[in-house]
GROMACS .gro file of C-alpha atoms in nm:
model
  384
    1UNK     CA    1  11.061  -0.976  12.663
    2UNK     CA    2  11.111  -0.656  12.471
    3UNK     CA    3  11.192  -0.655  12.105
    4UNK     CA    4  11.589  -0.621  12.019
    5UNK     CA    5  11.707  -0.478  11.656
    6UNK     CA    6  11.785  -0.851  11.563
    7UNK     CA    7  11.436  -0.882  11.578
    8UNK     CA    8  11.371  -0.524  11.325
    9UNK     CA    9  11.215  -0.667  11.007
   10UNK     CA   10  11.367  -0.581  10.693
   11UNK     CA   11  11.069  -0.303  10.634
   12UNK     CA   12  11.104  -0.190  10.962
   13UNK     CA   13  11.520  -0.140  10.973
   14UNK     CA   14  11.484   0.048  10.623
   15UNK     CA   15  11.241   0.256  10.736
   16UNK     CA   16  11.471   0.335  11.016
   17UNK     CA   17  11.808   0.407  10.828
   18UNK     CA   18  11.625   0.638  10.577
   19UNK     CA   19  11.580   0.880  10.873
   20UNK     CA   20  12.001   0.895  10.930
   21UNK     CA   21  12.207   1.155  10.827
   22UNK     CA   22  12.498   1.026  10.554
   23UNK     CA   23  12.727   1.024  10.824
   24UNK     CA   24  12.571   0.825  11.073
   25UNK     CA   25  12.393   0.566  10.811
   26UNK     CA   26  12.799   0.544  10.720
   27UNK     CA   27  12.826   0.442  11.027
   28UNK     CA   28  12.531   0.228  11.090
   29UNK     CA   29  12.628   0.012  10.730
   30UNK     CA   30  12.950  -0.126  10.993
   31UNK     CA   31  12.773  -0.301  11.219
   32UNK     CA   32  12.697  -0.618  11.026
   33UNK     CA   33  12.657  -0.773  10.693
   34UNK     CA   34  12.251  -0.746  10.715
   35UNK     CA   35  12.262  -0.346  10.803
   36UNK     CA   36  12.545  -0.310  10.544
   37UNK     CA   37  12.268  -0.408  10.289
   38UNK     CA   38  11.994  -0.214  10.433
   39UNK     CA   39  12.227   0.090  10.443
   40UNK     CA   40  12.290   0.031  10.035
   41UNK     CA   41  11.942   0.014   9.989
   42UNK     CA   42  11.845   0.350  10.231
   43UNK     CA   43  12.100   0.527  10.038
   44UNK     CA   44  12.015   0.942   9.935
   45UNK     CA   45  12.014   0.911   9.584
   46UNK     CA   46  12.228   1.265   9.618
   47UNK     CA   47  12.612   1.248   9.734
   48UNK     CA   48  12.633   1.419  10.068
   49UNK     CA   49  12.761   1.761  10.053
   50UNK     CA   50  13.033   1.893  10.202
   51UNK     CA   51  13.151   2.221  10.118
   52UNK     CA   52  13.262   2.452   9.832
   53UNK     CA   53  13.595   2.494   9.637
   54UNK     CA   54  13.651   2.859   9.454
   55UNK     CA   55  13.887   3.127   9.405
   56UNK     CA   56  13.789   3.405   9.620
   57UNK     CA   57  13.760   3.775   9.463
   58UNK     CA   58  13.857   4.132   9.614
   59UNK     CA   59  13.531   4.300   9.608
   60UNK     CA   60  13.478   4.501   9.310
   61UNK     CA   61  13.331   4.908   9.350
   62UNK     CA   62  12.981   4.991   9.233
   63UNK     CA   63  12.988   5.109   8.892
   64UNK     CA   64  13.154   5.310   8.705
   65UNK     CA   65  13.459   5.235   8.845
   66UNK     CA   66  13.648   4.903   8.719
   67UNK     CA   67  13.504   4.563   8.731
   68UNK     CA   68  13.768   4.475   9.043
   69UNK     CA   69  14.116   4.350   9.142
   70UNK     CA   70  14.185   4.078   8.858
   71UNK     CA   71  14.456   3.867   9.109
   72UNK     CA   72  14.428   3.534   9.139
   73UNK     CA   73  14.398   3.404   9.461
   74UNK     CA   74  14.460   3.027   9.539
   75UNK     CA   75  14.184   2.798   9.550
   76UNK     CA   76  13.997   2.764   9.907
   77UNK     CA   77  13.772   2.535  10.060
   78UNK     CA   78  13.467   2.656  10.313
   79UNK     CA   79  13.319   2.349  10.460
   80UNK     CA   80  12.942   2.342  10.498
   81UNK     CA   81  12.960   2.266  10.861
   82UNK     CA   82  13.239   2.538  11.014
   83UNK     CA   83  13.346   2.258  11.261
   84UNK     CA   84  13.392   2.045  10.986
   85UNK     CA   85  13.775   1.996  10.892
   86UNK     CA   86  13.891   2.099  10.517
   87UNK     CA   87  13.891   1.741  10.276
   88UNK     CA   88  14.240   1.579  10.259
   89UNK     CA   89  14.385   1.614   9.881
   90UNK     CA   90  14.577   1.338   9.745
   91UNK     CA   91  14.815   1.605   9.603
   92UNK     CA   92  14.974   1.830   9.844
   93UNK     CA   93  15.043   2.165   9.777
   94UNK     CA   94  15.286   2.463   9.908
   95UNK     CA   95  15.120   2.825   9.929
   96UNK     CA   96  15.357   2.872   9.631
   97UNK     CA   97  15.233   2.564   9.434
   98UNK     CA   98  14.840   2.661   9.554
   99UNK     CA   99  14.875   3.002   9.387
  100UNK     CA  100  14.949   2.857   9.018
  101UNK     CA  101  14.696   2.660   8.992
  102UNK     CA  102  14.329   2.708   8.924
  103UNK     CA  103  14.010   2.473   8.974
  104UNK     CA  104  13.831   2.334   8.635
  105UNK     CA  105  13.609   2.098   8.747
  106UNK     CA  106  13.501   1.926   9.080
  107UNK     CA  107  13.297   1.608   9.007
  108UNK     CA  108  13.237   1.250   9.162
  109UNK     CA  109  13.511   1.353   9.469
  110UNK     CA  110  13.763   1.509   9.264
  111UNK     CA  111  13.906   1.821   9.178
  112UNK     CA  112  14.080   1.884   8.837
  113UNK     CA  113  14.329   2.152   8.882
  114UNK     CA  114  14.558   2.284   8.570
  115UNK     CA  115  14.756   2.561   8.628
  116UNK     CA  116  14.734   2.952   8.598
  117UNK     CA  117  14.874   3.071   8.383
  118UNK     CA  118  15.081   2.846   8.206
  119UNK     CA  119  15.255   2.476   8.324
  120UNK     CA  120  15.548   2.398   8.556
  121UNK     CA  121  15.686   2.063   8.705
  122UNK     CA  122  15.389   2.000   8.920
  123UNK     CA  123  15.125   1.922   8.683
  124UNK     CA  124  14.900   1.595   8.816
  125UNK     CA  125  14.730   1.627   8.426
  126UNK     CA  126  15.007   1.578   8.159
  127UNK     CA  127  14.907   1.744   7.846
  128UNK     CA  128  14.833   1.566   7.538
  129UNK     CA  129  15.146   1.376   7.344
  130UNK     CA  130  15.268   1.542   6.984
  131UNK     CA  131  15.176   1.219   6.843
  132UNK     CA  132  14.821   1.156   7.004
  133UNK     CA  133  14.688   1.298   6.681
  134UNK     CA  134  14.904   1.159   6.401
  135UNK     CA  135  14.893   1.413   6.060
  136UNK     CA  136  14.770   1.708   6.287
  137UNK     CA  137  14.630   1.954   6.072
  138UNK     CA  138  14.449   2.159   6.347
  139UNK     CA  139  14.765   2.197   6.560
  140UNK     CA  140  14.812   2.605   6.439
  141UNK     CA  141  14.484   2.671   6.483
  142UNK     CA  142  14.327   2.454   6.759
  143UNK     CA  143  14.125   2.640   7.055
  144UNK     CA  144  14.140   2.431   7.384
  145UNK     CA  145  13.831   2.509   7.537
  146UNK     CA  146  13.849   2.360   7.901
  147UNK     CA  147  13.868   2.003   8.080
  148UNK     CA  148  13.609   1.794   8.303
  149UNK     CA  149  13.568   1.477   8.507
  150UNK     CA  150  13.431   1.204   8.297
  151UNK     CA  151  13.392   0.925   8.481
  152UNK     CA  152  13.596   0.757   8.785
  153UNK     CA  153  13.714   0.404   8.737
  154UNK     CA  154  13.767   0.356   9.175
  155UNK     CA  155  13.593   0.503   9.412
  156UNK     CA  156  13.935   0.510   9.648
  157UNK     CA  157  14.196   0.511   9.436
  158UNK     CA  158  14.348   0.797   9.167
  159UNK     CA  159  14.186   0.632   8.868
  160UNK     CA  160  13.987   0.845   8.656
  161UNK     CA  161  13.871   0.958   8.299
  162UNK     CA  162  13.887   1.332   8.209
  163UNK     CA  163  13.810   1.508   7.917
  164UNK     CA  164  13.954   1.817   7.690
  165UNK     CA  165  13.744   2.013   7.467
  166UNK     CA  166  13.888   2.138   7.178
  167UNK     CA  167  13.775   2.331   6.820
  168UNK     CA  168  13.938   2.174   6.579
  169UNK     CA  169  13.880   2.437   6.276
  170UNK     CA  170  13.532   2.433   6.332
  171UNK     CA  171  13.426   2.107   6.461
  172UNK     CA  172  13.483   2.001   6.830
  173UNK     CA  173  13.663   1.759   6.946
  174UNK     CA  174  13.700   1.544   7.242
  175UNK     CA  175  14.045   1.424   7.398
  176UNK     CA  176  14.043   1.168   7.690
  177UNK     CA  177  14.292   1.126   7.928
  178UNK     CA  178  14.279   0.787   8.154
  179UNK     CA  179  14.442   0.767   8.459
  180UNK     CA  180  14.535   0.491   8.696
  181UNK     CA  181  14.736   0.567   9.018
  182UNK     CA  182  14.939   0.818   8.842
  183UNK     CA  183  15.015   0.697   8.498
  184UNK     CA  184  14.816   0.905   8.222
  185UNK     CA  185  14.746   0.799   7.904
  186UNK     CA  186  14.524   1.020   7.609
  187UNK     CA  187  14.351   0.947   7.310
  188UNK     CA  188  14.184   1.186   7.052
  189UNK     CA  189  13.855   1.117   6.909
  190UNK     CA  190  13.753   1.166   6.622
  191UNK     CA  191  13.628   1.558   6.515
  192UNK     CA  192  13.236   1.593   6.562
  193UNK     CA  193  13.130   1.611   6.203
  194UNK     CA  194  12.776   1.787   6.185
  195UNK     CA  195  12.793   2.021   6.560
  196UNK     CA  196  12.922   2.308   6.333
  197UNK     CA  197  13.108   2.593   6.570
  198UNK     CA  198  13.014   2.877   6.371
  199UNK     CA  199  13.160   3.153   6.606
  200UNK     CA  200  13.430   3.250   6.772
  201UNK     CA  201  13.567   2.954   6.997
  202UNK     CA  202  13.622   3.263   7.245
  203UNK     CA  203  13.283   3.241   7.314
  204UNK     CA  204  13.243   2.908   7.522
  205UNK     CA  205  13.277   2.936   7.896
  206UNK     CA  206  13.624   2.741   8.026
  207UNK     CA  207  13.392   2.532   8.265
  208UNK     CA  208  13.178   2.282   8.210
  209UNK     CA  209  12.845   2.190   8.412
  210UNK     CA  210  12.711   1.840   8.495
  211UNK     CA  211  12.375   1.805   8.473
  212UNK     CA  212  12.123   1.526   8.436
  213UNK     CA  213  12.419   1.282   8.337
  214UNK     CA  214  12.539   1.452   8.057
  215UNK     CA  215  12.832   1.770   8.045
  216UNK     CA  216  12.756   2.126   7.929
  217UNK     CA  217  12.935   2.439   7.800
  218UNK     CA  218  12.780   2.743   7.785
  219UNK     CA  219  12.795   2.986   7.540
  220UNK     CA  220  12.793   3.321   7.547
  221UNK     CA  221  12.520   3.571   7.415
  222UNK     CA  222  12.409   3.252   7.216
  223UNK     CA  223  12.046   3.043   7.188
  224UNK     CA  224  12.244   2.690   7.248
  225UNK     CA  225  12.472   2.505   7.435
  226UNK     CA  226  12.707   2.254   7.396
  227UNK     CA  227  12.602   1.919   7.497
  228UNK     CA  228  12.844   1.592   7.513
  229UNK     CA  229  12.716   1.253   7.634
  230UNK     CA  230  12.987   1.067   7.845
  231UNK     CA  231  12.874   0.765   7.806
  232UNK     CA  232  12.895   0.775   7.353
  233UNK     CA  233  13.142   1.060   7.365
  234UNK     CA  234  12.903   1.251   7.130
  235UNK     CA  235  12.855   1.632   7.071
  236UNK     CA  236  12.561   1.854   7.030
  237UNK     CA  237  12.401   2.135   7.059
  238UNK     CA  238  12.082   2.196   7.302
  239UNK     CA  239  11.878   2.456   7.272
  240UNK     CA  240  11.751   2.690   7.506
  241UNK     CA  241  11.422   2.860   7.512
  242UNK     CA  242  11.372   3.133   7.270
  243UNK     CA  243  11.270   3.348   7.518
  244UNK     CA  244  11.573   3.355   7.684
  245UNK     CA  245  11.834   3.283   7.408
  246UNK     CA  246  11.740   3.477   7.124
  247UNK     CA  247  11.723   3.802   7.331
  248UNK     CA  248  12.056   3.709   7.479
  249UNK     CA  249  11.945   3.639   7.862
  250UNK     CA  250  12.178   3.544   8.137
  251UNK     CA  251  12.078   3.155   8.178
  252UNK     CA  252  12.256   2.882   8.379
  253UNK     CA  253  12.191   2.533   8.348
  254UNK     CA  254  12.161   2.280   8.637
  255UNK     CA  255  11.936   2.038   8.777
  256UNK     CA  256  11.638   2.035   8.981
  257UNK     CA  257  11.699   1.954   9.323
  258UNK     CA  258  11.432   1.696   9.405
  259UNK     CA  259  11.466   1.484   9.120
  260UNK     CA  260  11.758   1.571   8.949
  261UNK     CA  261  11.552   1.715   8.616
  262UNK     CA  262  11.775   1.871   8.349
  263UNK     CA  263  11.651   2.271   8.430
  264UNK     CA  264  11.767   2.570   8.294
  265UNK     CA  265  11.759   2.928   8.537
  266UNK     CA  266  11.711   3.311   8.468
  267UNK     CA  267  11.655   3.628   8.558
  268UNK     CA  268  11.424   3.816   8.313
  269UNK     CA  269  11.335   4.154   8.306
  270UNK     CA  270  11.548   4.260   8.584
  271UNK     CA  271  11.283   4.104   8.837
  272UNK     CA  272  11.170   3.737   8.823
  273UNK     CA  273  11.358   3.413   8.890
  274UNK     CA  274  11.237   3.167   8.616
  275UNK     CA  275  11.299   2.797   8.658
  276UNK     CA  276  11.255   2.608   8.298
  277UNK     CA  277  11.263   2.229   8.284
  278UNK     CA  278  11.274   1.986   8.009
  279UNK     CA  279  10.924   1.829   7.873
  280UNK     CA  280  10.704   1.790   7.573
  281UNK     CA  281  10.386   1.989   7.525
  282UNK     CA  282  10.201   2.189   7.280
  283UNK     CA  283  10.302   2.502   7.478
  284UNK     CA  284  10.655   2.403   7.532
  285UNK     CA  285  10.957   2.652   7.430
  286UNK     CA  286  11.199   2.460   7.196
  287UNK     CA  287  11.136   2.160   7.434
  288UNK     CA  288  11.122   2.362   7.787
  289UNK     CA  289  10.851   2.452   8.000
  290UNK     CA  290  10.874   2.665   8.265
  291UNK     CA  291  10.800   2.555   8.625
  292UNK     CA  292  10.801   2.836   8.826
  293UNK     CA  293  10.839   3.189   8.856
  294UNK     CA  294  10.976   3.404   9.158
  295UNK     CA  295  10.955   3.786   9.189
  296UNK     CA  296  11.261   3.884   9.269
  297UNK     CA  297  11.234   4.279   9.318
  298UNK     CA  298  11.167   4.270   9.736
  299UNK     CA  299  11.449   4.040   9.762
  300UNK     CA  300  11.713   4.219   9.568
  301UNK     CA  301  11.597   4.550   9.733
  302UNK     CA  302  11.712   4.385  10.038
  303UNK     CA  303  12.082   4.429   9.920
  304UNK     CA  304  12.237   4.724  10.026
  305UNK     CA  305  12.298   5.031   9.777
  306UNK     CA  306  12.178   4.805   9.478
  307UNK     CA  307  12.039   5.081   9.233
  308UNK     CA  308  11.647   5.080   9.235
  309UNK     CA  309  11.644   5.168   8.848
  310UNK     CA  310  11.562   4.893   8.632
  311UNK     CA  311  11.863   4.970   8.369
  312UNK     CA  312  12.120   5.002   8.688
  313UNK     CA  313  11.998   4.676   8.836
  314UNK     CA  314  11.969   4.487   8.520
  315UNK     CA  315  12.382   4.595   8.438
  316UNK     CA  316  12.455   4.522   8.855
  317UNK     CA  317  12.296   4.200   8.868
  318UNK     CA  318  12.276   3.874   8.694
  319UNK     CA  319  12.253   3.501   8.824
  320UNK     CA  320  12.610   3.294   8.816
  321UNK     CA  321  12.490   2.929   8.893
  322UNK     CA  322  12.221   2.683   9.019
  323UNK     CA  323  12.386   2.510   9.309
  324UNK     CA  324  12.495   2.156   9.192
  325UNK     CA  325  12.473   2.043   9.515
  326UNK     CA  326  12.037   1.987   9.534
  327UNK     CA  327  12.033   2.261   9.782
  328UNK     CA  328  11.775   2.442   9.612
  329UNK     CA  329  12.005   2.714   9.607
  330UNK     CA  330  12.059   2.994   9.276
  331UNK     CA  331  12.380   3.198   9.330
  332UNK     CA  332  12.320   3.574   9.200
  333UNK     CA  333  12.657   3.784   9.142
  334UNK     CA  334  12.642   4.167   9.159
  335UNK     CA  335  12.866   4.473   9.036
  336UNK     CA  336  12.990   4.609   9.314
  337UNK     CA  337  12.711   4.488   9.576
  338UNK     CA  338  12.852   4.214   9.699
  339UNK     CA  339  12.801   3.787   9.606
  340UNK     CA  340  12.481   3.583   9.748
  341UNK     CA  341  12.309   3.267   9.730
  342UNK     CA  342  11.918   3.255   9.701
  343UNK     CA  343  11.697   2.970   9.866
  344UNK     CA  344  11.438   2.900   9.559
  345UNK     CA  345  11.209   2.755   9.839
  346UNK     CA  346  11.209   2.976  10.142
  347UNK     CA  347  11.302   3.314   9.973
  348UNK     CA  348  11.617   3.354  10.177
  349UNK     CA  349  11.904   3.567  10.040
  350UNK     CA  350  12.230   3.509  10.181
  351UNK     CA  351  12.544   3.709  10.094
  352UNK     CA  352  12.903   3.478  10.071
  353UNK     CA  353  13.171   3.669  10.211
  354UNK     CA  354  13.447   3.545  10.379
  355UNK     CA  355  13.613   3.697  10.733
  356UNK     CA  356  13.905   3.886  10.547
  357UNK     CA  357  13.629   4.031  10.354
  358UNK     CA  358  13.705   3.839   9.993
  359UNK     CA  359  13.394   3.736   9.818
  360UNK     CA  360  13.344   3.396   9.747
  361UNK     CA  361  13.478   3.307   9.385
  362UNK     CA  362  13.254   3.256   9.079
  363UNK     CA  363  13.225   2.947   9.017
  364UNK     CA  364  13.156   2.768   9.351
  365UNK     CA  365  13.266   2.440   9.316
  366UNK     CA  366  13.032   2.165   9.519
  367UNK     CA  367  13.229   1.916   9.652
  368UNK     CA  368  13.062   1.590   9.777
  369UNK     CA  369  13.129   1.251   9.877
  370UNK     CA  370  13.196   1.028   9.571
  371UNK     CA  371  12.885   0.846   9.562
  372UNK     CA  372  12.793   0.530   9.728
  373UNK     CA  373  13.115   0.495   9.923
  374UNK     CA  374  13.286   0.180   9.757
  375UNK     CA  375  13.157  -0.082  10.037
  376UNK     CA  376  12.840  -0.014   9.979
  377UNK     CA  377  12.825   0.008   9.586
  378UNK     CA  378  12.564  -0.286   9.475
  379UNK     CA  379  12.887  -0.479   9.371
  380UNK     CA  380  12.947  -0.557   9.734
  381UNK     CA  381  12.648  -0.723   9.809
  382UNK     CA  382  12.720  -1.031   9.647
  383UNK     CA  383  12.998  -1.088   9.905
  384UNK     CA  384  12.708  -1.043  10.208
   0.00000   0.00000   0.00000
């Protein structure tokens, strides 16, 4: 008699599953109660990714005309797979509706929109009560910074923690809004006493990165960035290598895409692609080492009309992200040139335009699969 899968070993059906793609280990983990726990265990440890969010742009001209058409255009989603249909939102939208809102953060399956420019009737994020801060001394002079995912309390359901940065004088301060199917509910924390914002709050990027568990705001022409823990609700600063920060490089933080490694990327002296990571060593940069280094000169001469001068290219060009998704992917912007995504890996430069013409927005939002799908989080297995 030949051997049936009831007869697979436990090795042997792991070893099997690993080898699926998401969708079809999904798929696999219905069969029974036994494959159900296999499939937990052959899990990626990344969420599958599906596709981007952004706001596409109008293509800017070369310089020295202006930097481009400022109009906001609503929020789109390109699937990763073309035959793949767009995600269904749990908050519907009419063109109308679509164009006054704008993306903040996409995290754990959800996407926080607020709107652009200012709020109407249809806002899924209420903004904070007067009284969520009794004896408000910071209300005149408070800079709201932006707003992330925190942490989701369902995996199914609309229940989720979000976060609002704010500089309160010159401390920052974090304001958390929980919400469960619909009601919202916020509480302030206390200010950050110590993590000193000694600058113009103007200076912090709206968005926020995640990245190795923890959320990050960049700041601009600055040697730091702001650092809060979600799971303590604590602020700091990290520093970045000197290298980079003190002469006022264009770095993006991320993480590495095999093992999820806090990194930090850059373009330095208008040519090379360095990739820093996190580590401790007599050599290290304020706690960074770098782990590789790309030339980048023969790719970006493959872009068409990109000036060949150094200066030109260095004012044309600068990176905008590391792809949250693990792709391995770095996404460069350009003046006039065009928008692209880089393979760190295989070298390959691809630009992101869309068929009407419309770059694809800065940022580009990964959206994946909240992560594992609820019947197969490691709660389940006690009812195997």
């Amino acid at each position: 008699m030949g051997t049936t899968v009831v007869d697979l070993t436990e090795e042997t059906l792991h070893a099997i599953l690993r080898r699926l793609a998401p969708a079809d280990l999904l798929r696999a983990a219905l069969a029974c109660h036994r494959w159900r726990r296999a499939a937990s265990r052959a899990l990626p440890r990344a969420p599958p990714l599906l596709g981007y969010f952004f706001h596409p742009l109008t293509p800017a001209r070369p310089p020295p005309s202006p930097t481009g058409d400022k109009t906001h255009h609503p929020a789109v989603f390109v699937p990763l797979d073309a035959a793949s249909p767009a995600p269904l939102l749990s908050l519907k939208l009419t063109p109308t509706a679509a164009r006054g809102l704008s993306i903040q953060d996409v995290h754990l399956g959800l996407v926080l929109l607020l709107h652009h420019p200012r709020p109407n009737r249809r806002m899924l994020l209420p903004p904070p009560p007067r009284g969520a801060l009794p004896d408000d001394r910071w209300c005149g002079g408070r800079s709201v910074i932006g707003v992330a995912v925190l942490s989701r309390a369902h995996r199914s359901r609309l229940s989720f923690d979000a976060v609002c940065l704010t500089v309160d004088g010159n401390l920052p301060r974090a304001w958390v809004a929980t919400v469960r199917d619909g009601d919202c509910a916020w509480r302030a924390l206390p200010r950050a006493e110590g993590v000193i914002v000694d600058f113009d709050p103007w200076w912090f990027e709206a968005r926020c990165v995640h990245a190795a568990g923890n959320i990050y705001w960049h700041i601009c022409n600055s040697s730091r960035l702001l650092q809060l823990d979600p799971r303590t609700l604590e602020f700091s600063f990290m520093p970045v290598p000197a290298v980079l920060g003190d002469h006022h490089k264009k770095y993006r933080i991320g993480e590495m895409p095999e093992d999820g490694r806090l990194c930090m990327a850059s373009i330095v002296d208008d040519e090379n692609l360095q990739i820093w990571v996190r580590g401790k060593a007599r050599w290290s940069d304020r706690g960074w080492l770098m782990e590789r280094e790309t030339c980048m000169t023969k790719v970006l001469d493959t872009v068409p009309g990109l000036p060949k001068d150094p200066m030109r290219r260095m004012i044309c060009t600068w990176l905008s992200d590391v792809d949250y998704a693990h792709t391995g992917k770095v996404f460069i912007r350009t003046w006039g040139y065009g928008r692209y995504s880089f393979h760190m890996e295989t070298g390959k430069l691809e630009r992101l335009v869309m068929e009407d013409g419309k770059e694809y927005g800065d940022p580009m939002y990964a959206y994946t699969l909240a992560w594992p799908p609820e019947f197969l989080a490691p709660q389940d297995e006690l009812f195997g």
